[in-house]
PDB file of C-alpha atoms in Angstrom:
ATOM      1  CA  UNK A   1      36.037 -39.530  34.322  1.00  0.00           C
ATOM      2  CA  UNK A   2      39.482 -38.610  32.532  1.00  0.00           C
ATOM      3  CA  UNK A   3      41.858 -36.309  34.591  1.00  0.00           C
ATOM      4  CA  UNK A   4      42.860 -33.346  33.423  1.00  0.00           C
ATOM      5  CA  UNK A   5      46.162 -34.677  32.675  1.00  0.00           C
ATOM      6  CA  UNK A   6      44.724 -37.110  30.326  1.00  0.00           C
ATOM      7  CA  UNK A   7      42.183 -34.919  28.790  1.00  0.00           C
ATOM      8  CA  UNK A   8      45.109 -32.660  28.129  1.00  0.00           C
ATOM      9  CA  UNK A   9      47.594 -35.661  26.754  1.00  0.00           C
ATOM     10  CA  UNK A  10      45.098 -36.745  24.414  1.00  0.00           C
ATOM     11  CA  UNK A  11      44.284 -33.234  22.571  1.00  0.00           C
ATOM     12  CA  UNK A  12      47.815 -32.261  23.050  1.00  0.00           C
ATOM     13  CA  UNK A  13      48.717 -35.728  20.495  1.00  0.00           C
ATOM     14  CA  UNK A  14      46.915 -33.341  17.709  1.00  0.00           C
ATOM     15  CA  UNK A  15      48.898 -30.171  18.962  1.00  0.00           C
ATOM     16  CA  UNK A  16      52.416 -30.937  18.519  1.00  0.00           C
ATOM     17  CA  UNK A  17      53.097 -28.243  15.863  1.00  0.00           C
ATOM     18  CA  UNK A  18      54.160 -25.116  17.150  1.00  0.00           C
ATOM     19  CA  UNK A  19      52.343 -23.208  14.569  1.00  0.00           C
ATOM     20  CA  UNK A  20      48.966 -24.948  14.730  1.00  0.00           C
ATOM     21  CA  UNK A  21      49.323 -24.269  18.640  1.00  0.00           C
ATOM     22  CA  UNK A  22      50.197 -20.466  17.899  1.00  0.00           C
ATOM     23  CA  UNK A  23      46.826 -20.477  15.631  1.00  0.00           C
ATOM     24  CA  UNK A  24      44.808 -21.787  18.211  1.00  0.00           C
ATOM     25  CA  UNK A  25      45.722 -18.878  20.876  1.00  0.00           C
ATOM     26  CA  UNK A  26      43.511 -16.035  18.156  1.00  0.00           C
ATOM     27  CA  UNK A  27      41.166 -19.420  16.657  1.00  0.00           C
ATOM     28  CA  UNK A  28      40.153 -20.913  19.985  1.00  0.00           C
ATOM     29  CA  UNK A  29      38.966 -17.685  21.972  1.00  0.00           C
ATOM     30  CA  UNK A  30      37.307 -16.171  19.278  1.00  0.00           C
ATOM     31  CA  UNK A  31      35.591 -19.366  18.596  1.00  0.00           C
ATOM     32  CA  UNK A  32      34.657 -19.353  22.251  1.00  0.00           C
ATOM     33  CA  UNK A  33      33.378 -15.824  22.632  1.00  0.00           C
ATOM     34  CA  UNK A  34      31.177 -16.097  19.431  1.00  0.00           C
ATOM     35  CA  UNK A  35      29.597 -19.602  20.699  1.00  0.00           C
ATOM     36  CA  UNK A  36      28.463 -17.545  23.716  1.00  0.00           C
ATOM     37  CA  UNK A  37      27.489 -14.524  21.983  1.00  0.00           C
ATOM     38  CA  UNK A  38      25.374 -17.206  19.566  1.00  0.00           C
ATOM     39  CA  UNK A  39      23.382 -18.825  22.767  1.00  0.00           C
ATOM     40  CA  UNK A  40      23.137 -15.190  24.437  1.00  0.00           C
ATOM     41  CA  UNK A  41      20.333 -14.635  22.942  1.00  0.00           C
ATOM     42  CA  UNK A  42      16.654 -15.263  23.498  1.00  0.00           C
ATOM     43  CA  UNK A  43      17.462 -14.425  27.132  1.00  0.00           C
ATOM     44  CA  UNK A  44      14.748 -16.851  28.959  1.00  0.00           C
ATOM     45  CA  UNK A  45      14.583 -15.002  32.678  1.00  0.00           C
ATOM     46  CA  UNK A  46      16.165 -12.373  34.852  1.00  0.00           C
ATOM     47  CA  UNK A  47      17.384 -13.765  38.146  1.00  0.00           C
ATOM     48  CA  UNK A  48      18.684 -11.442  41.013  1.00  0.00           C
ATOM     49  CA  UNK A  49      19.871  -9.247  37.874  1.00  0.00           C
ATOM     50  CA  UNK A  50      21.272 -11.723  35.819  1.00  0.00           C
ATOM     51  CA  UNK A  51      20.007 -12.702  32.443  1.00  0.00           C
ATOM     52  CA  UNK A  52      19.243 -16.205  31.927  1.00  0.00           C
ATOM     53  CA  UNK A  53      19.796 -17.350  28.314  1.00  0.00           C
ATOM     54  CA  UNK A  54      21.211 -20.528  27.083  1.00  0.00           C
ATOM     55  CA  UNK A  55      24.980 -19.341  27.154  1.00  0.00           C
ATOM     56  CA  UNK A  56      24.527 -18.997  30.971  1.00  0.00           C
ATOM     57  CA  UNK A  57      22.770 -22.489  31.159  1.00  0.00           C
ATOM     58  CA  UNK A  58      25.619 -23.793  29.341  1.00  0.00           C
ATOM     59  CA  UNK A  59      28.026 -22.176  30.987  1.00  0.00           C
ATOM     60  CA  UNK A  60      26.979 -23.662  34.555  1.00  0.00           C
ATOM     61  CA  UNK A  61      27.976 -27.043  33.187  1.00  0.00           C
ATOM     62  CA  UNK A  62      30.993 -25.807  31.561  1.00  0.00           C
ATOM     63  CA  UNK A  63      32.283 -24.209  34.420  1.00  0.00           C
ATOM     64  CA  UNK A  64      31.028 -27.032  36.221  1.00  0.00           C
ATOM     65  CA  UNK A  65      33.121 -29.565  34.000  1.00  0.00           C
ATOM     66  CA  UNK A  66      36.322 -27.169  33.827  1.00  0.00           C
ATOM     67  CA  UNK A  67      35.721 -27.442  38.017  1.00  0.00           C
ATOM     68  CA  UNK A  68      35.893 -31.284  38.425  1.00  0.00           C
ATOM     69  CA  UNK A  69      38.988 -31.446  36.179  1.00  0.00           C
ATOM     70  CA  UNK A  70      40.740 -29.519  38.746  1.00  0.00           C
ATOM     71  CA  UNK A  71      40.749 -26.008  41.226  1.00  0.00           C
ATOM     72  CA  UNK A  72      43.163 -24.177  39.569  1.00  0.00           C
ATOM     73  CA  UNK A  73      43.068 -24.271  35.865  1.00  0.00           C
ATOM     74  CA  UNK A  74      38.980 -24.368  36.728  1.00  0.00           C
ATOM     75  CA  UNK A  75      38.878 -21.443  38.646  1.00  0.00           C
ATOM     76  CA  UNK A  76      40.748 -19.244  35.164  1.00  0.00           C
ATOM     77  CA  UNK A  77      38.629 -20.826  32.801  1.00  0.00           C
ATOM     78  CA  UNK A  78      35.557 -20.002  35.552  1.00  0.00           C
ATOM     79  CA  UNK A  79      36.589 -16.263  35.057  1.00  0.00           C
ATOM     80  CA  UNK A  80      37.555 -16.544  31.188  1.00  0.00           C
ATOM     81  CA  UNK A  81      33.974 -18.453  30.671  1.00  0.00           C
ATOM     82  CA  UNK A  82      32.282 -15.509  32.992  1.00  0.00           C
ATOM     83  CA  UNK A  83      34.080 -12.962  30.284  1.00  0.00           C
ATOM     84  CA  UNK A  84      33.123 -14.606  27.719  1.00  0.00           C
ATOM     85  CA  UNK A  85      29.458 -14.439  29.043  1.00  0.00           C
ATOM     86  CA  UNK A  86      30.276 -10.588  29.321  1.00  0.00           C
ATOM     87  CA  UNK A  87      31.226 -10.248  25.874  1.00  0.00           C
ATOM     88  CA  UNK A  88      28.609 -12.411  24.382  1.00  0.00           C
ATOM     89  CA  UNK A  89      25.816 -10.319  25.929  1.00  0.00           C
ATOM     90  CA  UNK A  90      27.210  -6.929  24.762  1.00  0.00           C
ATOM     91  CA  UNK A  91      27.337  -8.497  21.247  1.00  0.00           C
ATOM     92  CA  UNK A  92      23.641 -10.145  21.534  1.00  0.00           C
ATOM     93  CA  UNK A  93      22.390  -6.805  23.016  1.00  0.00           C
ATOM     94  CA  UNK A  94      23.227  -5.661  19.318  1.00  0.00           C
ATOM     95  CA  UNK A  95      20.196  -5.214  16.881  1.00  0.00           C
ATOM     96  CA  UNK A  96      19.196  -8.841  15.330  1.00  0.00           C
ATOM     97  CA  UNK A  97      21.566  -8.276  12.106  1.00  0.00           C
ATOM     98  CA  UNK A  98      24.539  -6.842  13.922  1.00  0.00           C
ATOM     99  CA  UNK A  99      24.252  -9.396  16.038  1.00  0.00           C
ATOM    100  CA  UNK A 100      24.162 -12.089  13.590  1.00  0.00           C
ATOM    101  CA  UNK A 101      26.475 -10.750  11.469  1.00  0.00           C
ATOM    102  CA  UNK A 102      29.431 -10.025  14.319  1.00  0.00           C
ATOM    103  CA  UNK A 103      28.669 -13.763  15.861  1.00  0.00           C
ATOM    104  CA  UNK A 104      28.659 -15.571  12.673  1.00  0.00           C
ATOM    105  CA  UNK A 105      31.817 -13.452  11.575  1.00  0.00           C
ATOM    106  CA  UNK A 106      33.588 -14.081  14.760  1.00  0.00           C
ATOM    107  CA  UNK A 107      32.814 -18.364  14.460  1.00  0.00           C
ATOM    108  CA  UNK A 108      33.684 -18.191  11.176  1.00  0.00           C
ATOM    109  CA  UNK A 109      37.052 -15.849  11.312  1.00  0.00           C
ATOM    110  CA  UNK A 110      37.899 -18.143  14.086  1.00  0.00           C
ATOM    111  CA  UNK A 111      37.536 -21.564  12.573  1.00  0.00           C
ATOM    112  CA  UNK A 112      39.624 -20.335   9.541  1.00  0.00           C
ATOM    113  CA  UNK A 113      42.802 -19.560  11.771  1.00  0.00           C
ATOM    114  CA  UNK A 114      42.089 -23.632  13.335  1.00  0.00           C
ATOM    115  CA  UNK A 115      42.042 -25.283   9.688  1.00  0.00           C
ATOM    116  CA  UNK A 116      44.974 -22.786   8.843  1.00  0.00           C
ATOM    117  CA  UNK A 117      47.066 -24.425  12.106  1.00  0.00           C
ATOM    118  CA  UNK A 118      45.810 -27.810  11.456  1.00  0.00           C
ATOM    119  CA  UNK A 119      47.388 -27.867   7.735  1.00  0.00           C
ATOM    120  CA  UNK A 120      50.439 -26.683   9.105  1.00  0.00           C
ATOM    121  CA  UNK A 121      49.857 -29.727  11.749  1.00  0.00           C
ATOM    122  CA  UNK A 122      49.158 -32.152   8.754  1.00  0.00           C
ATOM    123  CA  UNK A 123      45.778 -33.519  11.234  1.00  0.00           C
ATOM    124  CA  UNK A 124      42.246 -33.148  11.898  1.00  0.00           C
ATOM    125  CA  UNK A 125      41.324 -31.227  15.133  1.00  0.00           C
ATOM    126  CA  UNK A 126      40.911 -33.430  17.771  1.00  0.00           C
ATOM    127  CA  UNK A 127      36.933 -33.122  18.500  1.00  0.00           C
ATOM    128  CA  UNK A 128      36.575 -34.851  14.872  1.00  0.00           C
ATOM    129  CA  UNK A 129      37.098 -37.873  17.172  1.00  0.00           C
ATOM    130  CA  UNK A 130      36.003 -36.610  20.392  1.00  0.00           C
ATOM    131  CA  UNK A 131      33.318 -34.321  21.118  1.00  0.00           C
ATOM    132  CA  UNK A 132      34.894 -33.540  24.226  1.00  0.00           C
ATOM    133  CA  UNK A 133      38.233 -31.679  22.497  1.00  0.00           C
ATOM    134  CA  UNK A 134      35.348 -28.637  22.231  1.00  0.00           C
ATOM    135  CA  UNK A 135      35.847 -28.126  25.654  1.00  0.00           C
ATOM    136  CA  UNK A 136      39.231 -29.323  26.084  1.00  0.00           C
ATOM    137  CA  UNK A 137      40.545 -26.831  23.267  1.00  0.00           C
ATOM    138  CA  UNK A 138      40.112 -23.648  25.220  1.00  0.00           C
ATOM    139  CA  UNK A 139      41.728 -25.678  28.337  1.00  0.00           C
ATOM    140  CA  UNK A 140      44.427 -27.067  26.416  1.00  0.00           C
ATOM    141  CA  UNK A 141      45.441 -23.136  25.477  1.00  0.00           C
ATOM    142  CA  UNK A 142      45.206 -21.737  28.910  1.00  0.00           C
ATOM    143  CA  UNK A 143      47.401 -24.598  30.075  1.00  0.00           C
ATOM    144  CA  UNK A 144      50.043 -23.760  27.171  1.00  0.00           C
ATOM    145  CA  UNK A 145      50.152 -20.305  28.265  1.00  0.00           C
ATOM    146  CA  UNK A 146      50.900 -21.305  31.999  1.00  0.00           C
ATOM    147  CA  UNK A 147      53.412 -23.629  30.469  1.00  0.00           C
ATOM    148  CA  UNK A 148      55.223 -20.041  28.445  1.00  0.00           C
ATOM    149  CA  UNK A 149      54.707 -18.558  32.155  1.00  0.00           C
ATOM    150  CA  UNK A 150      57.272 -21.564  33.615  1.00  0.00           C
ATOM    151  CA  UNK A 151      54.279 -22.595  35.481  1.00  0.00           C
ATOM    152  CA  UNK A 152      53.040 -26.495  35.716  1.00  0.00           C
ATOM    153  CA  UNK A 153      56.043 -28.145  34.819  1.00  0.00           C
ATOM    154  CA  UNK A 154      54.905 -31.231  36.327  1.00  0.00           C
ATOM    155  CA  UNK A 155      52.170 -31.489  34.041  1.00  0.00           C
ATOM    156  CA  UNK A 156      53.678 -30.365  30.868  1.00  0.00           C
ATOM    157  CA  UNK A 157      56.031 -33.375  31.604  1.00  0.00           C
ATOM    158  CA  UNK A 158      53.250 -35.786  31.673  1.00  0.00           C
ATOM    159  CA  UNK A 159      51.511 -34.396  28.871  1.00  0.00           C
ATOM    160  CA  UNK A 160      54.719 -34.441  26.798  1.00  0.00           C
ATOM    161  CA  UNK A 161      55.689 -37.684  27.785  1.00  0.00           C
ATOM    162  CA  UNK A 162      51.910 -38.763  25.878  1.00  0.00           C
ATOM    163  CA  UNK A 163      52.135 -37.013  23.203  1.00  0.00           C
ATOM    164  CA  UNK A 164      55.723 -35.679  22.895  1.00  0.00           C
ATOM    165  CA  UNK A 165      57.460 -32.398  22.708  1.00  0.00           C
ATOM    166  CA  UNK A 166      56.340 -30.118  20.334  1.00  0.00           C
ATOM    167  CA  UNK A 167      58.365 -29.260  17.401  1.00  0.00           C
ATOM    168  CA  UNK A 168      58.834 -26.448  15.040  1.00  0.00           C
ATOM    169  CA  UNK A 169      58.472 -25.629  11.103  1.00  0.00           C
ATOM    170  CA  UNK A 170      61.483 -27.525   9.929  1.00  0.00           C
ATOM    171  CA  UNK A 171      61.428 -30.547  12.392  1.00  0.00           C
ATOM    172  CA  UNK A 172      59.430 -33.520  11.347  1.00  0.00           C
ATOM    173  CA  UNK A 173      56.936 -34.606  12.683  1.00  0.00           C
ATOM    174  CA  UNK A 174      57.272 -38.254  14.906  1.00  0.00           C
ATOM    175  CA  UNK A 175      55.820 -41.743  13.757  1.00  0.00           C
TER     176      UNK A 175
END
């Protein structure tokens, strides 16, 4: 299994424009919470309080995956994934059109800001060629906002040392 290091490297190679990264901040989560809010519904069991639907069953293994990859960065996208179950069941818990409607908007509104950052990027987003870049997306932004923090220098280094720094409007892009 790829580290997080590499997982991060790799989709970072499609990320090097600081305007497609600044898209992916809105594009990403909202993508994320309307996914869940999408599989919160039918909700298949109650357990110990807890709804069971197939956002939570998916969620396990995403959780599970962010885990493996490492402790730290795990344990925030544990919490972020737990929100995101949160949300997703206050949206599904609307009537069948409102629900549809506020999901479908969300995915949608979402994916527009990600094609908007990926023109400015002059690429396709990186699960085009790797299903895996679903999952490593909403990583990939948690770790760039550690990086604005000054945290995980060490492994901004090693990502940008794959994929190079990033670079801005006017600077063009590498070979």
């Amino acid at each position: 299994m790829k580290s997080i290091t590499e997982h991060l490297s790799t989709y970072a190679t499609y990320h090097r424009d600081r305007r497609n990264i600044a898209t992916h901040f809105v594009g990403i989560p909202t993508i994320y919470v309307a996914s869940v809010a999408l599989l919160s519904r039918p909700v298949l069991a109650v357990v110990g309080g807890v709804a069971v639907s197939p956002a939570t069953i998916v969620a396990a293994g995403v959780i599970a995956f962010y885990l493996s990859l490492e402790r730290r960065f795990g344990a925030v996208m544990s919490l972020l994934t737990v929100l995101s179950l949160w949300a997703g069941a206050g949206i599904a818990s609307l009537g069948t059109a409102a629900w549809l409607a506020t999901s479908l908007g969300l995915f949608v509104f979402g994916w527009v800001f990600q094609l908007v950052g990926h023109h400015y990027e002059g690429r396709k987003p990186a699960f085009v060629d790797d299903l895996i870049g679903l999952l490593v997306g909403p990583l990939f932004v948690v770790a760039e906002v550690a990086f604005a923090l000054g945290l995980r220098s060490e492994l901004r280094a090693a990502i940008e040392e794959v994929a190079g720094p990033t670079r801005g409007a006017s600077e063009p892009k590498r070979a």
